[in-house]
PDB file of C-alpha atoms in Angstrom:
ATOM      1  CA  MET A  53      38.701  -8.865  -1.942  1.00  0.00           C
ATOM      2  CA  GLY A  54      39.113  -8.195  -5.258  1.00  0.00           C
ATOM      3  CA  ILE A  55      36.357 -11.488  -6.164  1.00  0.00           C
ATOM      4  CA  ILE A  56      33.735 -10.233  -3.628  1.00  0.00           C
ATOM      5  CA  ASN A  57      33.703  -6.615  -5.458  1.00  0.00           C
ATOM      6  CA  SER A  58      33.260  -8.261  -8.570  1.00  0.00           C
ATOM      7  CA  LEU A  59      30.823 -10.715  -7.130  1.00  0.00           C
ATOM      8  CA  LEU A  60      28.937  -7.396  -5.267  1.00  0.00           C
ATOM      9  CA  ILE A  61      28.854  -5.127  -9.044  1.00  0.00           C
ATOM     10  CA  ILE A  62      27.362  -8.310 -10.956  1.00  0.00           C
ATOM     11  CA  VAL A  63      24.520  -8.894  -8.089  1.00  0.00           C
ATOM     12  CA  SER A  64      24.276  -4.832  -8.237  1.00  0.00           C
ATOM     13  CA  LEU A  65      23.784  -4.749 -11.845  1.00  0.00           C
ATOM     14  CA  SER A  66      21.796  -7.865 -11.612  1.00  0.00           C
ATOM     15  CA  LEU A  67      19.741  -5.273  -8.663  1.00  0.00           C
ATOM     16  CA  ILE A  68      19.433  -2.266 -11.838  1.00  0.00           C
ATOM     17  CA  LEU A  69      18.094  -4.801 -14.396  1.00  0.00           C
ATOM     18  CA  ILE A  70      14.430  -5.958 -12.641  1.00  0.00           C
ATOM     19  CA  PRO A  71      12.952  -3.323 -12.847  1.00  0.00           C
ATOM     20  CA  VAL A  72      13.343  -3.553 -17.053  1.00  0.00           C
ATOM     21  CA  ILE A  73      11.141  -6.546 -16.854  1.00  0.00           C
ATOM     22  CA  LYS A  74       7.313  -4.663 -17.167  1.00  0.00           C
ATOM     23  CA  SER A  75       5.591  -8.058 -17.826  1.00  0.00           C
ATOM     24  CA  GLN A  76       4.668 -11.180 -16.414  1.00  0.00           C
ATOM     25  CA  GLY A  77       1.849 -13.079 -18.379  1.00  0.00           C
ATOM     26  CA  GLY A  78       0.366 -10.501 -19.073  1.00  0.00           C
ATOM     27  CA  LEU A  79       0.857  -8.631 -15.913  1.00  0.00           C
ATOM     28  CA  GLN A  80       2.556  -4.255 -16.337  1.00  0.00           C
ATOM     29  CA  SER A  81       4.404  -2.958 -13.399  1.00  0.00           C
ATOM     30  CA  GLY A  82       2.487   0.426 -12.828  1.00  0.00           C
ATOM     31  CA  PHE A  83      -0.392  -1.044 -13.929  1.00  0.00           C
ATOM     32  CA  TYR A  84      -2.942   1.318 -12.163  1.00  0.00           C
ATOM     33  CA  SER A  85      -0.013   4.841 -12.113  1.00  0.00           C
ATOM     34  CA  SER A  86      -3.123   6.192 -14.634  1.00  0.00           C
ATOM     35  CA  THR A  87      -6.135   4.518 -13.158  1.00  0.00           C
ATOM     36  CA  CYS A  88      -5.465   4.512  -9.207  1.00  0.00           C
ATOM     37  CA  SER A  89      -2.534   6.194  -8.738  1.00  0.00           C
ATOM     38  CA  LYS A  90      -2.880   5.475  -5.120  1.00  0.00           C
ATOM     39  CA  ALA A  91      -3.423   1.867  -5.385  1.00  0.00           C
ATOM     40  CA  GLU A  92       0.149   0.902  -3.765  1.00  0.00           C
ATOM     41  CA  ALA A  93       0.844   3.460  -1.297  1.00  0.00           C
ATOM     42  CA  THR A  94      -3.055   2.133   0.143  1.00  0.00           C
ATOM     43  CA  VAL A  95      -1.906  -1.046   0.310  1.00  0.00           C
ATOM     44  CA  ARG A  96       1.547  -0.524   1.650  1.00  0.00           C
ATOM     45  CA  SER A  97      -0.039   1.779   4.156  1.00  0.00           C
ATOM     46  CA  THR A  98      -2.636  -0.672   5.490  1.00  0.00           C
ATOM     47  CA  VAL A  99      -0.378  -3.047   5.608  1.00  0.00           C
ATOM     48  CA  GLU A 100       1.880  -1.434   7.738  1.00  0.00           C
ATOM     49  CA  THR A 101      -0.676  -0.219   9.728  1.00  0.00           C
ATOM     50  CA  HIS A 102      -1.162  -3.629  10.610  1.00  0.00           C
ATOM     51  CA  PHE A 103       1.958  -4.714  11.062  1.00  0.00           C
ATOM     52  CA  LYS A 104       2.860  -2.987  13.203  1.00  0.00           C
ATOM     53  CA  LYS A 105       0.189  -3.834  15.871  1.00  0.00           C
ATOM     54  CA  ASP A 106       1.189  -7.460  14.620  1.00  0.00           C
ATOM     55  CA  PRO A 107       4.468  -8.136  13.050  1.00  0.00           C
ATOM     56  CA  THR A 108       3.535 -11.783  12.785  1.00  0.00           C
ATOM     57  CA  ILE A 109       0.990 -10.690  10.251  1.00  0.00           C
ATOM     58  CA  ALA A 110       3.622 -10.856   7.409  1.00  0.00           C
ATOM     59  CA  ALA A 111       4.023 -13.724   7.255  1.00  0.00           C
ATOM     60  CA  ALA A 112       0.282 -14.690   7.230  1.00  0.00           C
ATOM     61  CA  LEU A 113      -0.253 -12.142   4.218  1.00  0.00           C
ATOM     62  CA  LEU A 114       2.860 -13.483   2.349  1.00  0.00           C
ATOM     63  CA  ARG A 115       1.241 -16.992   2.428  1.00  0.00           C
ATOM     64  CA  LEU A 116      -2.114 -16.056   1.580  1.00  0.00           C
ATOM     65  CA  HIS A 117      -0.730 -14.687  -1.040  1.00  0.00           C
ATOM     66  CA  PHE A 118       1.104 -18.217  -1.688  1.00  0.00           C
ATOM     67  CA  HIS A 119      -2.396 -20.556  -1.301  1.00  0.00           C
ATOM     68  CA  ASP A 120      -3.650 -18.119  -3.781  1.00  0.00           C
ATOM     69  CA  CYS A 121      -1.901 -18.634  -6.393  1.00  0.00           C
ATOM     70  CA  PHE A 122      -1.728 -22.488  -6.358  1.00  0.00           C
ATOM     71  CA  VAL A 123      -5.793 -23.306  -6.479  1.00  0.00           C
ATOM     72  CA  GLU A 124      -7.267 -21.580  -9.309  1.00  0.00           C
ATOM     73  CA  GLY A 125      -4.143 -19.282 -10.004  1.00  0.00           C
ATOM     74  CA  CYS A 126      -3.169 -15.801  -8.523  1.00  0.00           C
ATOM     75  CA  ASP A 127      -7.248 -14.459  -8.539  1.00  0.00           C
ATOM     76  CA  GLY A 128      -7.879 -14.070  -5.209  1.00  0.00           C
ATOM     77  CA  SER A 129     -10.280 -17.250  -4.892  1.00  0.00           C
ATOM     78  CA  ILE A 130      -9.273 -18.204  -1.454  1.00  0.00           C
ATOM     79  CA  LEU A 131     -10.794 -14.495  -0.573  1.00  0.00           C
ATOM     80  CA  ILE A 132     -13.828 -15.918  -1.225  1.00  0.00           C
ATOM     81  CA  LYS A 133     -16.303 -17.142   2.003  1.00  0.00           C
ATOM     82  CA  GLY A 134     -18.428 -20.271   1.969  1.00  0.00           C
ATOM     83  CA  SER A 135     -19.064 -23.778   3.324  1.00  0.00           C
ATOM     84  CA  SER A 136     -17.632 -25.236  -0.076  1.00  0.00           C
ATOM     85  CA  ALA A 137     -15.337 -22.477  -0.945  1.00  0.00           C
ATOM     86  CA  GLU A 138     -11.316 -23.076  -1.286  1.00  0.00           C
ATOM     87  CA  ILE A 139     -10.708 -21.226   2.355  1.00  0.00           C
ATOM     88  CA  ASN A 140     -12.296 -24.583   3.873  1.00  0.00           C
ATOM     89  CA  ALA A 141     -10.049 -26.697   2.241  1.00  0.00           C
ATOM     90  CA  LEU A 142      -8.451 -28.135   4.972  1.00  0.00           C
ATOM     91  CA  PRO A 143      -4.815 -26.922   3.758  1.00  0.00           C
ATOM     92  CA  ASN A 144      -6.104 -23.445   4.539  1.00  0.00           C
ATOM     93  CA  LEU A 145      -7.629 -24.112   7.519  1.00  0.00           C
ATOM     94  CA  GLY A 146      -4.754 -21.725   9.534  1.00  0.00           C
ATOM     95  CA  LEU A 147      -4.546 -18.954   7.482  1.00  0.00           C
ATOM     96  CA  ARG A 148      -5.446 -15.285   8.701  1.00  0.00           C
ATOM     97  CA  GLY A 149      -4.789 -11.809   7.406  1.00  0.00           C
ATOM     98  CA  PHE A 150      -8.371 -11.132   5.870  1.00  0.00           C
ATOM     99  CA  GLU A 151      -9.130  -8.822   7.733  1.00  0.00           C
ATOM    100  CA  VAL A 152      -5.878  -6.741   5.919  1.00  0.00           C
ATOM    101  CA  ILE A 153      -6.759  -7.002   2.449  1.00  0.00           C
ATOM    102  CA  ASP A 154     -10.203  -6.277   3.259  1.00  0.00           C
ATOM    103  CA  ASP A 155      -9.412  -3.189   4.812  1.00  0.00           C
ATOM    104  CA  ALA A 156      -7.260  -1.797   1.745  1.00  0.00           C
ATOM    105  CA  LYS A 157     -10.183  -2.911  -0.614  1.00  0.00           C
ATOM    106  CA  THR A 158     -12.397  -0.942   1.009  1.00  0.00           C
ATOM    107  CA  GLN A 159      -9.775   2.033   1.318  1.00  0.00           C
ATOM    108  CA  LEU A 160      -9.190   1.722  -2.830  1.00  0.00           C
ATOM    109  CA  GLU A 161     -12.633   1.480  -3.435  1.00  0.00           C
ATOM    110  CA  ALA A 162     -13.755   5.050  -1.413  1.00  0.00           C
ATOM    111  CA  LEU A 163     -10.531   6.055  -4.015  1.00  0.00           C
ATOM    112  CA  CYS A 164     -11.101   3.643  -6.659  1.00  0.00           C
ATOM    113  CA  PRO A 165     -14.416   2.393  -6.872  1.00  0.00           C
ATOM    114  CA  GLY A 166     -14.037  -1.029  -9.491  1.00  0.00           C
ATOM    115  CA  VAL A 167     -10.118  -0.565 -10.510  1.00  0.00           C
ATOM    116  CA  VAL A 168      -7.983  -2.670  -8.067  1.00  0.00           C
ATOM    117  CA  SER A 169      -8.832  -6.408  -7.769  1.00  0.00           C
ATOM    118  CA  CYS A 170      -8.782  -8.692  -4.703  1.00  0.00           C
ATOM    119  CA  ALA A 171      -5.839 -10.549  -6.428  1.00  0.00           C
ATOM    120  CA  ASP A 172      -3.753  -7.717  -6.679  1.00  0.00           C
ATOM    121  CA  ILE A 173      -3.956  -6.477  -3.385  1.00  0.00           C
ATOM    122  CA  LEU A 174      -3.247  -9.979  -2.389  1.00  0.00           C
ATOM    123  CA  ALA A 175       0.306 -10.050  -4.136  1.00  0.00           C
ATOM    124  CA  LEU A 176       0.710  -6.087  -2.941  1.00  0.00           C
ATOM    125  CA  ALA A 177       0.334  -6.666   0.506  1.00  0.00           C
ATOM    126  CA  ALA A 178       2.824  -9.861   0.032  1.00  0.00           C
ATOM    127  CA  ARG A 179       5.799  -7.730  -1.932  1.00  0.00           C
ATOM    128  CA  ASP A 180       4.932  -5.651   1.043  1.00  0.00           C
ATOM    129  CA  SER A 181       5.084  -7.980   4.349  1.00  0.00           C
ATOM    130  CA  VAL A 182       8.714  -9.125   2.999  1.00  0.00           C
ATOM    131  CA  ASP A 183       9.763  -5.233   2.798  1.00  0.00           C
ATOM    132  CA  LEU A 184       8.513  -4.582   5.971  1.00  0.00           C
ATOM    133  CA  SER A 185       9.752  -7.804   7.389  1.00  0.00           C
ATOM    134  CA  GLU A 186      13.705  -6.407   6.196  1.00  0.00           C
ATOM    135  CA  GLY A 187      13.865  -8.535   3.622  1.00  0.00           C
ATOM    136  CA  PRO A 188      13.694  -7.071  -0.288  1.00  0.00           C
ATOM    137  CA  ASN A 189      11.376  -4.834  -2.449  1.00  0.00           C
ATOM    138  CA  TRP A 190      10.592  -5.164  -5.949  1.00  0.00           C
ATOM    139  CA  ALA A 191       8.032  -3.979  -8.664  1.00  0.00           C
ATOM    140  CA  VAL A 192       5.163  -6.275  -8.470  1.00  0.00           C
ATOM    141  CA  PRO A 193       3.659  -6.472 -12.127  1.00  0.00           C
ATOM    142  CA  THR A 194      -0.275  -6.014 -11.841  1.00  0.00           C
ATOM    143  CA  GLY A 195      -3.323  -6.581 -13.712  1.00  0.00           C
ATOM    144  CA  ARG A 196      -4.716  -9.539 -12.660  1.00  0.00           C
ATOM    145  CA  ARG A 197      -8.316  -9.983 -12.221  1.00  0.00           C
ATOM    146  CA  ASP A 198      -9.824 -11.756  -9.714  1.00  0.00           C
ATOM    147  CA  GLY A 199     -11.571 -15.170 -10.499  1.00  0.00           C
ATOM    148  CA  ARG A 200     -15.701 -15.909 -10.362  1.00  0.00           C
ATOM    149  CA  VAL A 201     -15.022 -19.629  -9.225  1.00  0.00           C
ATOM    150  CA  SER A 202     -13.270 -20.843  -5.162  1.00  0.00           C
ATOM    151  CA  ALA A 203     -13.682 -24.257  -4.523  1.00  0.00           C
ATOM    152  CA  ALA A 204     -12.514 -26.425  -1.423  1.00  0.00           C
ATOM    153  CA  SER A 205     -12.420 -29.916  -3.773  1.00  0.00           C
ATOM    154  CA  LYS A 206      -9.241 -28.147  -5.818  1.00  0.00           C
ATOM    155  CA  ALA A 207      -7.238 -27.503  -3.174  1.00  0.00           C
ATOM    156  CA  SER A 208      -5.644 -30.470  -3.093  1.00  0.00           C
ATOM    157  CA  ASN A 209      -2.364 -29.790  -4.795  1.00  0.00           C
ATOM    158  CA  LEU A 210      -1.247 -27.451  -2.623  1.00  0.00           C
ATOM    159  CA  PRO A 211       2.163 -28.166  -0.764  1.00  0.00           C
ATOM    160  CA  SER A 212       2.026 -30.099   2.139  1.00  0.00           C
ATOM    161  CA  PRO A 213       4.626 -30.565   5.358  1.00  0.00           C
ATOM    162  CA  LEU A 214       4.436 -33.715   4.917  1.00  0.00           C
ATOM    163  CA  ASP A 215       5.436 -33.554   1.311  1.00  0.00           C
ATOM    164  CA  SER A 216       8.567 -35.716   0.072  1.00  0.00           C
ATOM    165  CA  VAL A 217      10.663 -33.703  -1.977  1.00  0.00           C
ATOM    166  CA  ASP A 218       9.762 -35.354  -5.162  1.00  0.00           C
ATOM    167  CA  ALA A 219       5.551 -34.407  -4.407  1.00  0.00           C
ATOM    168  CA  GLN A 220       6.832 -31.241  -3.875  1.00  0.00           C
ATOM    169  CA  ARG A 221       8.908 -31.118  -7.201  1.00  0.00           C
ATOM    170  CA  LYS A 222       5.699 -31.934  -8.445  1.00  0.00           C
ATOM    171  CA  LYS A 223       3.588 -29.967  -7.094  1.00  0.00           C
ATOM    172  CA  PHE A 224       6.111 -27.286  -8.598  1.00  0.00           C
ATOM    173  CA  ALA A 225       6.210 -28.468 -11.628  1.00  0.00           C
ATOM    174  CA  ASP A 226       2.413 -28.189 -12.064  1.00  0.00           C
ATOM    175  CA  LYS A 227       2.858 -24.952 -11.592  1.00  0.00           C
ATOM    176  CA  GLY A 228       5.376 -23.911 -14.104  1.00  0.00           C
ATOM    177  CA  LEU A 229       8.173 -23.622 -10.911  1.00  0.00           C
ATOM    178  CA  ASP A 230      11.581 -25.511 -11.009  1.00  0.00           C
ATOM    179  CA  ASP A 231      13.911 -26.629  -7.978  1.00  0.00           C
ATOM    180  CA  ARG A 232      15.360 -23.428  -7.463  1.00  0.00           C
ATOM    181  CA  ASP A 233      11.859 -21.782  -7.117  1.00  0.00           C
ATOM    182  CA  LEU A 234      11.021 -24.308  -5.332  1.00  0.00           C
ATOM    183  CA  VAL A 235      13.841 -23.924  -2.347  1.00  0.00           C
ATOM    184  CA  THR A 236      13.868 -19.986  -2.480  1.00  0.00           C
ATOM    185  CA  LEU A 237      10.110 -19.952  -1.732  1.00  0.00           C
ATOM    186  CA  ALA A 238      10.125 -22.177   0.914  1.00  0.00           C
ATOM    187  CA  GLY A 239      12.513 -19.195   2.821  1.00  0.00           C
ATOM    188  CA  ALA A 240       9.455 -17.313   2.734  1.00  0.00           C
ATOM    189  CA  HIS A 241       9.693 -19.840   6.048  1.00  0.00           C
ATOM    190  CA  THR A 242      12.666 -17.433   7.339  1.00  0.00           C
ATOM    191  CA  ILE A 243       9.389 -15.992   9.120  1.00  0.00           C
ATOM    192  CA  GLY A 244       6.046 -17.498  10.323  1.00  0.00           C
ATOM    193  CA  GLN A 245       4.628 -19.908  12.825  1.00  0.00           C
ATOM    194  CA  THR A 246       3.421 -23.591  12.763  1.00  0.00           C
ATOM    195  CA  ASP A 247       1.326 -25.238  15.339  1.00  0.00           C
ATOM    196  CA  CYS A 248       3.386 -28.301  17.272  1.00  0.00           C
ATOM    197  CA  ARG A 249       0.991 -30.794  15.737  1.00  0.00           C
ATOM    198  CA  PHE A 250       2.110 -30.591  12.220  1.00  0.00           C
ATOM    199  CA  PHE A 251       5.477 -31.264  13.414  1.00  0.00           C
ATOM    200  CA  LYS A 252       4.913 -32.998  16.816  1.00  0.00           C
ATOM    201  CA  TYR A 253       5.559 -37.093  15.177  1.00  0.00           C
ATOM    202  CA  ARG A 254       9.170 -35.967  14.467  1.00  0.00           C
ATOM    203  CA  LEU A 255       9.507 -35.891  17.846  1.00  0.00           C
ATOM    204  CA  TYR A 256       8.086 -38.806  19.237  1.00  0.00           C
ATOM    205  CA  ASN A 257       6.865 -40.956  16.536  1.00  0.00           C
ATOM    206  CA  PHE A 258       8.624 -40.579  13.436  1.00  0.00           C
ATOM    207  CA  THR A 259       6.857 -43.158  10.889  1.00  0.00           C
ATOM    208  CA  THR A 260       5.328 -45.110  13.499  1.00  0.00           C
ATOM    209  CA  THR A 261       8.662 -46.089  14.964  1.00  0.00           C
ATOM    210  CA  GLY A 262       8.254 -44.467  18.483  1.00  0.00           C
ATOM    211  CA  ASN A 263      11.559 -42.676  17.558  1.00  0.00           C
ATOM    212  CA  SER A 264      11.996 -39.205  16.522  1.00  0.00           C
ATOM    213  CA  ASP A 265      13.085 -38.254  12.861  1.00  0.00           C
ATOM    214  CA  PRO A 266      16.866 -38.958  12.381  1.00  0.00           C
ATOM    215  CA  SER A 267      17.380 -35.911  10.251  1.00  0.00           C
ATOM    216  CA  LEU A 268      16.758 -33.294  13.478  1.00  0.00           C
ATOM    217  CA  SER A 269      19.896 -32.524  15.344  1.00  0.00           C
ATOM    218  CA  GLN A 270      19.993 -33.477  18.819  1.00  0.00           C
ATOM    219  CA  SER A 271      19.422 -29.554  19.698  1.00  0.00           C
ATOM    220  CA  ALA A 272      16.377 -29.085  18.210  1.00  0.00           C
ATOM    221  CA  LEU A 273      14.909 -32.821  19.092  1.00  0.00           C
ATOM    222  CA  THR A 274      15.703 -31.129  22.542  1.00  0.00           C
ATOM    223  CA  GLN A 275      14.373 -27.814  22.444  1.00  0.00           C
ATOM    224  CA  PHE A 276      11.174 -28.362  20.218  1.00  0.00           C
ATOM    225  CA  GLN A 277      10.415 -31.446  22.693  1.00  0.00           C
ATOM    226  CA  THR A 278      10.670 -28.329  25.234  1.00  0.00           C
ATOM    227  CA  MET A 279       8.198 -25.944  23.179  1.00  0.00           C
ATOM    228  CA  CYS A 280       5.555 -29.568  22.778  1.00  0.00           C
ATOM    229  CA  PRO A 281       5.601 -31.652  25.061  1.00  0.00           C
ATOM    230  CA  LYS A 282       4.254 -35.366  24.221  1.00  0.00           C
ATOM    231  CA  SER A 283       1.176 -35.145  26.064  1.00  0.00           C
ATOM    232  CA  SER A 284       0.231 -31.520  24.850  1.00  0.00           C
ATOM    233  CA  ASP A 285      -3.023 -30.651  22.302  1.00  0.00           C
ATOM    234  CA  GLY A 286      -0.407 -29.455  19.615  1.00  0.00           C
ATOM    235  CA  LYS A 287      -1.738 -26.536  19.537  1.00  0.00           C
ATOM    236  CA  GLU A 288       1.228 -24.349  20.737  1.00  0.00           C
ATOM    237  CA  ARG A 289       3.050 -21.961  18.251  1.00  0.00           C
ATOM    238  CA  VAL A 290       6.735 -22.693  16.984  1.00  0.00           C
ATOM    239  CA  ALA A 291       8.627 -19.959  14.352  1.00  0.00           C
ATOM    240  CA  LEU A 292       9.872 -21.947  11.593  1.00  0.00           C
ATOM    241  CA  ASP A 293      12.806 -19.809  11.523  1.00  0.00           C
ATOM    242  CA  ILE A 294      14.199 -20.668  15.659  1.00  0.00           C
ATOM    243  CA  ASP A 295      16.936 -17.813  15.177  1.00  0.00           C
ATOM    244  CA  SER A 296      15.383 -15.188  13.675  1.00  0.00           C
ATOM    245  CA  PRO A 297      11.417 -15.557  13.712  1.00  0.00           C
ATOM    246  CA  MET A 298      10.525 -11.969  12.696  1.00  0.00           C
ATOM    247  CA  LYS A 299      12.931 -11.206  10.044  1.00  0.00           C
ATOM    248  CA  PHE A 300      13.722 -11.764   6.670  1.00  0.00           C
ATOM    249  CA  ASP A 301      17.076 -13.665   5.969  1.00  0.00           C
ATOM    250  CA  VAL A 302      19.045 -16.472   4.952  1.00  0.00           C
ATOM    251  CA  ASN A 303      19.015 -18.125   9.248  1.00  0.00           C
ATOM    252  CA  TYR A 304      16.022 -20.866   7.517  1.00  0.00           C
ATOM    253  CA  PHE A 305      18.423 -22.005   4.768  1.00  0.00           C
ATOM    254  CA  LYS A 306      20.973 -22.924   7.664  1.00  0.00           C
ATOM    255  CA  ASN A 307      18.237 -24.093  10.374  1.00  0.00           C
ATOM    256  CA  VAL A 308      17.807 -26.767   7.474  1.00  0.00           C
ATOM    257  CA  ARG A 309      21.657 -27.341   6.944  1.00  0.00           C
ATOM    258  CA  ASP A 310      21.767 -28.159  10.434  1.00  0.00           C
ATOM    259  CA  GLY A 311      19.212 -30.153  10.943  1.00  0.00           C
ATOM    260  CA  ASN A 312      17.173 -27.976  12.712  1.00  0.00           C
ATOM    261  CA  GLY A 313      14.398 -27.668  10.265  1.00  0.00           C
ATOM    262  CA  VAL A 314      10.927 -27.693  12.064  1.00  0.00           C
ATOM    263  CA  LEU A 315       8.369 -29.204   9.212  1.00  0.00           C
ATOM    264  CA  GLU A 316       9.700 -32.270   7.656  1.00  0.00           C
ATOM    265  CA  SER A 317       9.077 -30.908   3.932  1.00  0.00           C
ATOM    266  CA  ASP A 318      11.805 -28.255   4.654  1.00  0.00           C
ATOM    267  CA  GLN A 319      14.772 -30.755   6.051  1.00  0.00           C
ATOM    268  CA  ARG A 320      13.974 -33.026   3.199  1.00  0.00           C
ATOM    269  CA  LEU A 321      15.557 -30.224   0.954  1.00  0.00           C
ATOM    270  CA  TRP A 322      18.500 -30.990   2.365  1.00  0.00           C
ATOM    271  CA  GLY A 323      18.554 -34.691   1.716  1.00  0.00           C
ATOM    272  CA  ASP A 324      17.843 -34.359  -2.564  1.00  0.00           C
ATOM    273  CA  PRO A 325      20.860 -34.269  -4.781  1.00  0.00           C
ATOM    274  CA  THR A 326      19.659 -30.526  -6.101  1.00  0.00           C
ATOM    275  CA  THR A 327      17.490 -28.910  -3.989  1.00  0.00           C
ATOM    276  CA  HIS A 328      20.885 -29.754  -1.172  1.00  0.00           C
ATOM    277  CA  ASP A 329      23.218 -27.634  -3.584  1.00  0.00           C
ATOM    278  CA  ILE A 330      20.288 -24.513  -3.093  1.00  0.00           C
ATOM    279  CA  VAL A 331      20.282 -24.585   0.254  1.00  0.00           C
ATOM    280  CA  LYS A 332      23.945 -25.143   0.370  1.00  0.00           C
ATOM    281  CA  ASN A 333      24.408 -22.099  -0.909  1.00  0.00           C
ATOM    282  CA  TYR A 334      21.700 -20.031   0.072  1.00  0.00           C
ATOM    283  CA  ALA A 335      23.437 -21.082   3.501  1.00  0.00           C
ATOM    284  CA  GLY A 336      26.867 -20.436   2.751  1.00  0.00           C
ATOM    285  CA  THR A 337      29.806 -18.636   5.010  1.00  0.00           C
ATOM    286  CA  ILE A 338      30.080 -14.965   2.823  1.00  0.00           C
ATOM    287  CA  ARG A 339      27.376 -13.079   4.909  1.00  0.00           C
ATOM    288  CA  GLY A 340      26.890 -10.987   3.093  1.00  0.00           C
ATOM    289  CA  LEU A 341      26.689 -11.849  -0.226  1.00  0.00           C
ATOM    290  CA  LEU A 342      24.457 -15.039   0.765  1.00  0.00           C
ATOM    291  CA  GLY A 343      22.006 -12.326   1.743  1.00  0.00           C
ATOM    292  CA  LEU A 344      22.349 -10.812  -1.102  1.00  0.00           C
ATOM    293  CA  ARG A 345      21.900 -13.608  -3.689  1.00  0.00           C
ATOM    294  CA  PHE A 346      18.449 -15.382  -1.629  1.00  0.00           C
ATOM    295  CA  ASP A 347      16.837 -11.716  -1.601  1.00  0.00           C
ATOM    296  CA  PHE A 348      17.737 -11.686  -5.401  1.00  0.00           C
ATOM    297  CA  GLU A 349      16.786 -15.347  -6.403  1.00  0.00           C
ATOM    298  CA  PHE A 350      13.373 -14.434  -3.915  1.00  0.00           C
ATOM    299  CA  LYS A 351      12.684 -11.442  -6.254  1.00  0.00           C
ATOM    300  CA  LYS A 352      12.571 -13.173  -9.023  1.00  0.00           C
ATOM    301  CA  SER A 353      10.531 -16.635  -7.607  1.00  0.00           C
ATOM    302  CA  MET A 354       8.225 -14.193  -6.596  1.00  0.00           C
ATOM    303  CA  VAL A 355       7.567 -12.443  -9.870  1.00  0.00           C
ATOM    304  CA  LYS A 356       6.840 -15.940 -11.031  1.00  0.00           C
ATOM    305  CA  MET A 357       4.666 -17.454  -8.790  1.00  0.00           C
ATOM    306  CA  SER A 358       2.515 -13.923  -8.909  1.00  0.00           C
ATOM    307  CA  SER A 359       2.525 -14.910 -12.803  1.00  0.00           C
ATOM    308  CA  ILE A 360       0.527 -18.602 -11.779  1.00  0.00           C
ATOM    309  CA  GLU A 361      -2.405 -18.342 -14.474  1.00  0.00           C
ATOM    310  CA  VAL A 362      -3.568 -14.912 -13.941  1.00  0.00           C
ATOM    311  CA  LYS A 363      -7.059 -13.640 -15.439  1.00  0.00           C
ATOM    312  CA  THR A 364      -6.294 -10.049 -17.280  1.00  0.00           C
ATOM    313  CA  GLY A 365      -8.336  -8.343 -19.871  1.00  0.00           C
ATOM    314  CA  ALA A 366     -12.024  -9.154 -20.248  1.00  0.00           C
ATOM    315  CA  GLN A 367     -11.249 -12.366 -17.707  1.00  0.00           C
ATOM    316  CA  GLY A 368     -12.767 -12.423 -14.413  1.00  0.00           C
ATOM    317  CA  GLU A 369     -14.032  -9.328 -12.677  1.00  0.00           C
ATOM    318  CA  ILE A 370     -12.888  -6.766 -10.618  1.00  0.00           C
ATOM    319  CA  ARG A 371     -15.239  -7.693  -6.885  1.00  0.00           C
ATOM    320  CA  LYS A 372     -16.350  -4.524  -5.062  1.00  0.00           C
ATOM    321  CA  ILE A 373     -16.103  -6.984  -1.567  1.00  0.00           C
ATOM    322  CA  CYS A 374     -13.403  -9.742  -1.936  1.00  0.00           C
ATOM    323  CA  SER A 375     -15.119 -12.059   0.085  1.00  0.00           C
ATOM    324  CA  LYS A 376     -17.613 -12.806  -2.770  1.00  0.00           C
ATOM    325  CA  PHE A 377     -18.168 -12.334  -6.069  1.00  0.00           C
ATOM    326  CA  ASN A 378     -19.830  -9.819  -8.026  1.00  0.00           C
TER     327      ASN A 378
END
């Protein structure tokens, strides 16, 4: 008990210290406190309204922010509509939740015209989505400006479900994120779904051998084959965390540990020595402590990711409508 109490005190102190971090990449917590004091509350209430109708929107908004940050930085470029825009790149075709961002933007333009960026709305909506899914809450540094470039051709560096750990590692490192960030942010798959077509090859024809992926447990293989029949078109939806798909928790890491990871890129994290140890720590046996550990690290990694190549000050613009440049 003494060791556990000591560790809990350390974690608690760390949680207390987090708000002291005022700036990340030129961003600042409470950026809109004087220019649009209801900005964060408006985004929160909008996300909550949509979440009550469809709780799966939480994972969609989190993914939307992630995909935005990996291309051109966290600048709202994913929101632009157009035939050659980022939104139409192959890895982005399944994205959704745009109506939530548009809804929040409409309300904020009525309250504070030309003040709150679409990029910041995305970052705040991602945080609120995690919080509403029983995950951690954190202070989101704001002050991002919206970018003026959105090109599908620039989306090739987005992580893919087919990526090896080395490929994932390089894509994350290119954005200033390390192995711990990689594994921690992959933990966002504790909520959300995917189509059978993105992992069906693991069930029936892995590496074109006609066999299943040997890293899958027998129970997971049987379960996934029932959900994704060999003869289907692959459009069936499967939860990325088969144990608690609507709750932001550490079951995702337990699934990876036990050979129950849905996506190949997730399951591969168990096979690499460095990422293996991080997954193992998050999927440990001291239930309360491992949940706190993941929550604490997830907040740090999200703030770090949300600061990738941000535009601040006189850069970019504040869009009037999120789906088109001014």
